[in-house]
């Protein structure tokens, strides 16, 4: 199958065609084309709580299937199912329920955003569920998931956090730093222990100060850390997004949605981890205190926002696909349009809106 257009690769834009052979990319060839449509790699969202009216946070596999299908239509061909802070029995049941979806390739893995987080920086996380990291709980979840548990967000200042990070890293599970009031040095200690991702950097963190740089500067400056950014114009000002991406470079910046069930849905009342969320003008906030509660973002909209903020489309696609794929251990399989890699791609029009989506060589929308 041949598809003509402007093919976005990690190193530049190739005007020509891409050949798909079975489930793989066969070749990318320069040439004259009649249609200037964009051909971009399928997006990789490593932080996603749901969408289309469905959520990952309750551990319901049917809801997970529908949420994944919703984001697939928006170009996300690889994603983590992210849960918010919850009691351990729910963490166990969700792991058992989602592991078959990971095995089937519907999900790339499970991400526990909590409950080992800071009370001071909990944001929309339910404070009644927050607790110190437990290596016993984590060990049980890792064993139960059989490889399905892929990332856990931890506040490094909590007692037992560094041991938990070392445990996660030793089992090949990504340890992320987030929802934290940690100091600069405490964050560096977490990175030294094996943390390799910053969860929605800037949000849910002690703000940086020139005498107290805190976690933001530590994460942005660490060569081994991939920093997540929610590019919706709400979590981050466009100037902050552009500046941060300049500091990290596209190879350490990952666009994520942090989407909740309300993504793609009308304004109204929703639930996130047992807390009521009000969505107004597509912005999700906790009803009782107004804290930002995830987003209604999709990855195609995140790419449009990044490009609108001045980030070149090649870099924006690296941030939306290539870099997160590498961060989650799939960097030689998905996230880039090059020969031999899985044929995951999205066709975008001149306004960067999704026209069609392909996953593993088959059109899905």
mmCIF file of C-alpha atoms in Angstrom, residues 60-344:
data_model
loop_
_atom_site.group_PDB
_atom_site.id
_atom_site.type_symbol
_atom_site.label_atom_id
_atom_site.label_comp_id
_atom_site.label_asym_id
_atom_site.label_seq_id
_atom_site.Cartn_x
_atom_site.Cartn_y
_atom_site.Cartn_z
ATOM 1 C CA UNK A 60 -13.338 -1.739 34.042
ATOM 2 C CA UNK A 61 -11.957 -3.555 30.960
ATOM 3 C CA UNK A 62 -14.982 -2.766 28.776
ATOM 4 C CA UNK A 63 -14.665 0.938 29.560
ATOM 5 C CA UNK A 64 -10.937 0.673 28.845
ATOM 6 C CA UNK A 65 -11.618 -0.788 25.410
ATOM 7 C CA UNK A 66 -13.958 2.075 24.554
ATOM 8 C CA UNK A 67 -11.593 4.750 25.889
ATOM 9 C CA UNK A 68 -8.680 3.294 23.907
ATOM 10 C CA UNK A 69 -10.838 3.203 20.762
ATOM 11 C CA UNK A 70 -11.800 6.851 21.254
ATOM 12 C CA UNK A 71 -8.174 7.978 21.449
ATOM 13 C CA UNK A 72 -7.219 5.722 18.533
ATOM 14 C CA UNK A 73 -9.595 7.733 16.340
ATOM 15 C CA UNK A 74 -7.583 10.808 17.320
ATOM 16 C CA UNK A 75 -4.311 9.249 16.176
ATOM 17 C CA UNK A 76 -3.103 7.647 19.414
ATOM 18 C CA UNK A 77 -1.966 4.182 18.394
ATOM 19 C CA UNK A 78 -0.093 3.396 21.637
ATOM 20 C CA UNK A 79 -1.188 4.391 25.137
ATOM 21 C CA UNK A 80 -0.928 3.655 28.819
ATOM 22 C CA UNK A 81 -4.036 3.255 30.948
ATOM 23 C CA UNK A 82 -3.421 5.641 33.846
ATOM 24 C CA UNK A 83 -5.151 5.244 37.191
ATOM 25 C CA UNK A 84 -5.360 7.881 39.888
ATOM 26 C CA UNK A 85 -4.695 7.310 43.596
ATOM 27 C CA UNK A 86 -6.914 4.540 44.912
ATOM 28 C CA UNK A 87 -7.099 1.826 47.573
ATOM 29 C CA UNK A 88 -4.852 -1.178 47.051
ATOM 30 C CA UNK A 89 -7.745 -3.598 46.285
ATOM 31 C CA UNK A 90 -8.686 -1.435 43.287
ATOM 32 C CA UNK A 91 -5.056 -1.322 42.147
ATOM 33 C CA UNK A 92 -5.005 -5.122 42.278
ATOM 34 C CA UNK A 93 -8.309 -5.607 40.468
ATOM 35 C CA UNK A 94 -7.404 -3.083 37.767
ATOM 36 C CA UNK A 95 -4.075 -4.808 37.191
ATOM 37 C CA UNK A 96 -5.797 -8.166 36.787
ATOM 38 C CA UNK A 97 -8.459 -6.684 34.503
ATOM 39 C CA UNK A 98 -6.095 -4.736 32.249
ATOM 40 C CA UNK A 99 -3.288 -7.300 31.918
ATOM 41 C CA UNK A 100 -5.156 -9.205 29.157
ATOM 42 C CA UNK A 101 -5.627 -5.923 27.254
ATOM 43 C CA UNK A 102 -1.886 -5.322 27.468
ATOM 44 C CA UNK A 103 -1.231 -8.851 26.233
ATOM 45 C CA UNK A 104 -3.624 -8.222 23.338
ATOM 46 C CA UNK A 105 -1.892 -4.948 22.426
ATOM 47 C CA UNK A 106 -4.921 -2.736 23.106
ATOM 48 C CA UNK A 107 -2.954 -1.053 25.888
ATOM 49 C CA UNK A 108 0.808 -0.616 26.069
ATOM 50 C CA UNK A 109 0.745 -0.886 29.846
ATOM 51 C CA UNK A 110 -0.688 0.315 33.138
ATOM 52 C CA UNK A 111 0.393 3.545 34.813
ATOM 53 C CA UNK A 112 -0.337 4.133 38.488
ATOM 54 C CA UNK A 113 -0.342 7.873 39.080
ATOM 55 C CA UNK A 114 -0.256 7.433 42.817
ATOM 56 C CA UNK A 115 -1.168 6.784 45.550
ATOM 57 C CA UNK A 116 2.400 7.465 46.728
ATOM 58 C CA UNK A 117 2.127 11.223 46.292
ATOM 59 C CA UNK A 118 2.407 14.477 48.217
ATOM 60 C CA UNK A 119 -0.645 15.671 50.097
ATOM 61 C CA UNK A 120 0.473 19.266 49.607
ATOM 62 C CA UNK A 121 0.734 18.803 45.817
ATOM 63 C CA UNK A 122 -2.060 16.271 45.318
ATOM 64 C CA UNK A 123 -3.990 18.422 42.817
ATOM 65 C CA UNK A 124 -7.034 16.382 41.789
ATOM 66 C CA UNK A 125 -5.757 13.213 43.467
ATOM 67 C CA UNK A 126 -8.047 12.046 46.271
ATOM 68 C CA UNK A 127 -6.149 12.935 49.479
ATOM 69 C CA UNK A 128 -7.879 10.179 51.468
ATOM 70 C CA UNK A 129 -6.065 7.558 49.382
ATOM 71 C CA UNK A 130 -2.546 9.006 49.582
ATOM 72 C CA UNK A 131 0.070 7.030 51.500
ATOM 73 C CA UNK A 132 3.789 6.290 51.719
ATOM 74 C CA UNK A 133 5.274 4.068 49.024
ATOM 75 C CA UNK A 134 5.031 0.359 49.776
ATOM 76 C CA UNK A 135 7.550 -1.995 48.206
ATOM 77 C CA UNK A 136 5.295 -4.857 49.295
ATOM 78 C CA UNK A 137 2.324 -3.459 47.365
ATOM 79 C CA UNK A 138 4.453 -2.674 44.336
ATOM 80 C CA UNK A 139 6.043 -6.114 44.304
ATOM 81 C CA UNK A 140 2.625 -7.734 44.414
ATOM 82 C CA UNK A 141 1.307 -5.584 41.554
ATOM 83 C CA UNK A 142 4.368 -6.236 39.405
ATOM 84 C CA UNK A 143 4.001 -9.983 39.901
ATOM 85 C CA UNK A 144 0.250 -9.915 39.332
ATOM 86 C CA UNK A 145 0.574 -7.885 36.148
ATOM 87 C CA UNK A 146 3.179 -10.135 34.554
ATOM 88 C CA UNK A 147 4.718 -7.190 32.723
ATOM 89 C CA UNK A 148 1.527 -5.110 32.430
ATOM 90 C CA UNK A 149 2.517 -2.587 35.111
ATOM 91 C CA UNK A 150 4.794 -0.217 33.220
ATOM 92 C CA UNK A 151 4.962 3.055 35.166
ATOM 93 C CA UNK A 152 4.356 4.359 38.702
ATOM 94 C CA UNK A 153 4.440 8.016 39.745
ATOM 95 C CA UNK A 154 6.050 8.660 43.145
ATOM 96 C CA UNK A 155 6.742 11.733 45.280
ATOM 97 C CA UNK A 156 10.409 11.234 46.216
ATOM 98 C CA UNK A 157 10.183 13.045 49.561
ATOM 99 C CA UNK A 158 7.817 10.462 51.056
ATOM 100 C CA UNK A 159 9.352 7.830 53.379
ATOM 101 C CA UNK A 160 10.293 4.717 51.444
ATOM 102 C CA UNK A 161 10.195 6.471 48.072
ATOM 103 C CA UNK A 162 13.798 5.833 47.060
ATOM 104 C CA UNK A 163 13.528 2.137 47.912
ATOM 105 C CA UNK A 164 10.334 1.971 45.855
ATOM 106 C CA UNK A 165 12.020 3.684 42.897
ATOM 107 C CA UNK A 166 14.935 1.249 43.055
ATOM 108 C CA UNK A 167 12.495 -1.680 43.169
ATOM 109 C CA UNK A 168 10.575 -0.395 40.156
ATOM 110 C CA UNK A 169 13.734 0.223 38.148
ATOM 111 C CA UNK A 170 15.098 -3.225 38.987
ATOM 112 C CA UNK A 171 11.959 -4.788 37.490
ATOM 113 C CA UNK A 172 12.020 -2.657 34.354
ATOM 114 C CA UNK A 173 9.085 -0.524 35.508
ATOM 115 C CA UNK A 174 9.346 3.217 34.848
ATOM 116 C CA UNK A 175 9.587 5.276 38.019
ATOM 117 C CA UNK A 176 8.198 8.764 37.476
ATOM 118 C CA UNK A 177 8.486 11.801 39.724
ATOM 119 C CA UNK A 178 5.277 13.759 40.183
ATOM 120 C CA UNK A 179 2.744 15.353 42.523
ATOM 121 C CA UNK A 180 5.674 16.266 44.705
ATOM 122 C CA UNK A 181 6.858 18.943 47.105
ATOM 123 C CA UNK A 182 10.415 17.611 46.901
ATOM 124 C CA UNK A 183 13.443 19.829 46.990
ATOM 125 C CA UNK A 184 15.938 19.994 44.136
ATOM 126 C CA UNK A 185 18.290 17.614 45.956
ATOM 127 C CA UNK A 186 15.496 15.163 46.839
ATOM 128 C CA UNK A 187 14.507 15.065 43.187
ATOM 129 C CA UNK A 188 18.102 14.448 42.107
ATOM 130 C CA UNK A 189 18.254 11.581 44.627
ATOM 131 C CA UNK A 190 15.185 10.042 42.983
ATOM 132 C CA UNK A 191 16.784 10.360 39.567
ATOM 133 C CA UNK A 192 19.962 8.783 40.904
ATOM 134 C CA UNK A 193 17.839 5.912 42.277
ATOM 135 C CA UNK A 194 16.410 5.272 38.799
ATOM 136 C CA UNK A 195 13.511 7.660 38.156
ATOM 137 C CA UNK A 196 13.416 8.432 34.437
ATOM 138 C CA UNK A 197 10.188 10.378 33.807
ATOM 139 C CA UNK A 198 8.740 13.630 35.126
ATOM 140 C CA UNK A 199 4.947 13.403 35.417
ATOM 141 C CA UNK A 200 3.280 16.463 33.789
ATOM 142 C CA UNK A 201 6.220 18.688 34.704
ATOM 143 C CA UNK A 202 5.294 22.004 36.364
ATOM 144 C CA UNK A 203 1.836 20.713 37.336
ATOM 145 C CA UNK A 204 1.423 19.135 40.758
ATOM 146 C CA UNK A 205 4.900 20.260 41.779
ATOM 147 C CA UNK A 206 6.527 22.829 44.025
ATOM 148 C CA UNK A 207 6.946 25.862 41.753
ATOM 149 C CA UNK A 208 10.530 26.735 40.813
ATOM 150 C CA UNK A 209 12.217 29.659 42.527
ATOM 151 C CA UNK A 210 15.665 31.005 41.789
ATOM 152 C CA UNK A 211 16.842 30.136 45.310
ATOM 153 C CA UNK A 212 14.680 26.995 45.677
ATOM 154 C CA UNK A 213 14.686 25.360 42.233
ATOM 155 C CA UNK A 214 12.712 22.339 43.397
ATOM 156 C CA UNK A 215 11.706 19.409 41.194
ATOM 157 C CA UNK A 216 11.004 21.355 37.993
ATOM 158 C CA UNK A 217 14.582 22.493 37.388
ATOM 159 C CA UNK A 218 15.966 19.113 38.503
ATOM 160 C CA UNK A 219 13.778 17.244 36.014
ATOM 161 C CA UNK A 220 14.285 19.680 33.134
ATOM 162 C CA UNK A 221 18.035 19.562 33.635
ATOM 163 C CA UNK A 222 18.518 15.808 34.005
ATOM 164 C CA UNK A 223 19.839 14.188 30.849
ATOM 165 C CA UNK A 224 18.304 10.822 31.775
ATOM 166 C CA UNK A 225 14.750 12.110 32.338
ATOM 167 C CA UNK A 226 11.907 12.452 29.837
ATOM 168 C CA UNK A 227 9.585 15.287 30.870
ATOM 169 C CA UNK A 228 5.847 15.062 30.234
ATOM 170 C CA UNK A 229 4.033 18.233 29.150
ATOM 171 C CA UNK A 230 0.257 18.714 28.899
ATOM 172 C CA UNK A 231 -0.061 20.991 25.876
ATOM 173 C CA UNK A 232 -3.624 22.247 26.245
ATOM 174 C CA UNK A 233 -3.065 25.905 27.060
ATOM 175 C CA UNK A 234 -4.526 25.305 30.533
ATOM 176 C CA UNK A 235 -1.900 23.219 32.298
ATOM 177 C CA UNK A 236 0.881 25.247 30.686
ATOM 178 C CA UNK A 237 1.094 28.652 29.054
ATOM 179 C CA UNK A 238 2.312 28.268 25.476
ATOM 180 C CA UNK A 239 5.413 30.255 26.377
ATOM 181 C CA UNK A 240 6.197 27.823 29.197
ATOM 182 C CA UNK A 241 5.752 24.865 26.851
ATOM 183 C CA UNK A 242 8.017 26.388 24.228
ATOM 184 C CA UNK A 243 10.676 27.365 26.782
ATOM 185 C CA UNK A 244 10.641 23.961 28.495
ATOM 186 C CA UNK A 245 10.916 22.104 25.195
ATOM 187 C CA UNK A 246 13.891 24.292 24.317
ATOM 188 C CA UNK A 247 15.571 23.303 27.595
ATOM 189 C CA UNK A 248 14.948 19.572 27.211
ATOM 190 C CA UNK A 249 15.049 19.299 23.449
ATOM 191 C CA UNK A 250 12.530 17.141 21.601
ATOM 192 C CA UNK A 251 14.409 14.005 22.644
ATOM 193 C CA UNK A 252 13.478 14.544 26.311
ATOM 194 C CA UNK A 253 10.030 16.090 25.928
ATOM 195 C CA UNK A 254 6.867 13.981 25.738
ATOM 196 C CA UNK A 255 3.470 15.423 24.964
ATOM 197 C CA UNK A 256 0.773 13.720 27.029
ATOM 198 C CA UNK A 257 -2.958 14.302 27.343
ATOM 199 C CA UNK A 258 -3.619 13.475 31.021
ATOM 200 C CA UNK A 259 -7.110 13.049 29.532
ATOM 201 C CA UNK A 260 -10.092 12.027 31.630
ATOM 202 C CA UNK A 261 -13.480 10.600 30.625
ATOM 203 C CA UNK A 262 -14.724 14.045 29.546
ATOM 204 C CA UNK A 263 -12.342 14.194 26.571
ATOM 205 C CA UNK A 264 -14.519 14.421 23.489
ATOM 206 C CA UNK A 265 -17.656 14.879 25.568
ATOM 207 C CA UNK A 266 -19.947 17.829 26.390
ATOM 208 C CA UNK A 267 -19.384 20.098 29.356
ATOM 209 C CA UNK A 268 -20.944 18.852 32.586
ATOM 210 C CA UNK A 269 -20.300 16.785 35.707
ATOM 211 C CA UNK A 270 -17.902 13.831 35.701
ATOM 212 C CA UNK A 271 -16.045 11.638 38.198
ATOM 213 C CA UNK A 272 -12.315 11.193 38.678
ATOM 214 C CA UNK A 273 -11.118 8.827 41.370
ATOM 215 C CA UNK A 274 -14.248 9.291 43.455
ATOM 216 C CA UNK A 275 -14.232 13.095 43.220
ATOM 217 C CA UNK A 276 -16.715 15.191 41.265
ATOM 218 C CA UNK A 277 -15.282 17.112 38.334
ATOM 219 C CA UNK A 278 -16.986 19.990 36.547
ATOM 220 C CA UNK A 279 -16.067 20.531 32.909
ATOM 221 C CA UNK A 280 -16.739 24.028 31.607
ATOM 222 C CA UNK A 281 -15.541 25.303 28.236
ATOM 223 C CA UNK A 282 -13.622 21.997 27.964
ATOM 224 C CA UNK A 283 -11.567 22.677 31.121
ATOM 225 C CA UNK A 284 -11.885 20.018 33.859
ATOM 226 C CA UNK A 285 -11.691 21.112 37.500
ATOM 227 C CA UNK A 286 -12.619 19.582 40.836
ATOM 228 C CA UNK A 287 -16.052 20.869 41.755
ATOM 229 C CA UNK A 288 -15.218 21.513 45.408
ATOM 230 C CA UNK A 289 -12.000 23.524 45.066
ATOM 231 C CA UNK A 290 -11.372 24.255 41.389
ATOM 232 C CA UNK A 291 -8.130 22.283 41.073
ATOM 233 C CA UNK A 292 -7.315 21.211 37.511
ATOM 234 C CA UNK A 293 -8.521 17.620 37.165
ATOM 235 C CA UNK A 294 -6.837 16.046 34.179
ATOM 236 C CA UNK A 295 -7.819 17.377 30.776
ATOM 237 C CA UNK A 296 -10.174 16.965 27.837
ATOM 238 C CA UNK A 297 -7.190 16.847 25.484
ATOM 239 C CA UNK A 298 -6.452 14.462 22.627
ATOM 240 C CA UNK A 299 -2.984 13.954 21.192
ATOM 241 C CA UNK A 300 -3.799 15.494 17.821
ATOM 242 C CA UNK A 301 -4.934 18.648 19.635
ATOM 243 C CA UNK A 302 -1.725 18.578 21.691
ATOM 244 C CA UNK A 303 0.336 18.505 18.501
ATOM 245 C CA UNK A 304 -1.642 21.430 17.076
ATOM 246 C CA UNK A 305 -1.081 23.376 20.285
ATOM 247 C CA UNK A 306 2.651 22.652 20.273
ATOM 248 C CA UNK A 307 3.006 23.762 16.657
ATOM 249 C CA UNK A 308 0.950 26.856 17.439
ATOM 250 C CA UNK A 309 3.372 27.598 20.288
ATOM 251 C CA UNK A 310 6.215 27.739 17.788
ATOM 252 C CA UNK A 311 7.537 24.182 18.012
ATOM 253 C CA UNK A 312 8.409 22.851 14.523
ATOM 254 C CA UNK A 313 6.175 20.004 13.352
ATOM 255 C CA UNK A 314 9.113 17.591 13.207
ATOM 256 C CA UNK A 315 9.897 18.265 16.869
ATOM 257 C CA UNK A 316 6.213 18.198 17.843
ATOM 258 C CA UNK A 317 5.861 14.736 16.307
ATOM 259 C CA UNK A 318 8.993 13.543 18.060
ATOM 260 C CA UNK A 319 7.468 14.791 21.304
ATOM 261 C CA UNK A 320 4.139 13.103 20.544
ATOM 262 C CA UNK A 321 5.489 9.784 19.305
ATOM 263 C CA UNK A 322 9.219 9.092 19.056
ATOM 264 C CA UNK A 323 10.312 10.301 22.489
ATOM 265 C CA UNK A 324 7.469 8.778 24.539
ATOM 266 C CA UNK A 325 7.883 5.480 22.663
ATOM 267 C CA UNK A 326 11.528 5.393 23.682
ATOM 268 C CA UNK A 327 10.675 6.416 27.242
ATOM 269 C CA UNK A 328 8.354 3.420 27.656
ATOM 270 C CA UNK A 329 10.727 0.933 26.063
ATOM 271 C CA UNK A 330 9.142 0.706 22.597
ATOM 272 C CA UNK A 331 11.576 2.975 20.815
ATOM 273 C CA UNK A 332 12.660 0.406 18.225
ATOM 274 C CA UNK A 333 9.115 -0.686 17.358
ATOM 275 C CA UNK A 334 6.751 2.299 17.251
ATOM 276 C CA UNK A 335 6.849 6.070 17.300
ATOM 277 C CA UNK A 336 8.682 6.721 14.041
ATOM 278 C CA UNK A 337 8.019 6.356 10.338
ATOM 279 C CA UNK A 338 10.969 4.321 9.172
ATOM 280 C CA UNK A 339 11.386 0.978 7.409
ATOM 281 C CA UNK A 340 10.787 -2.114 9.506
ATOM 282 C CA UNK A 341 8.809 -0.345 12.227
ATOM 283 C CA UNK A 342 5.139 -1.033 12.863
ATOM 284 C CA UNK A 343 2.928 0.832 10.417
ATOM 285 C CA UNK A 344 1.255 3.152 12.930
#
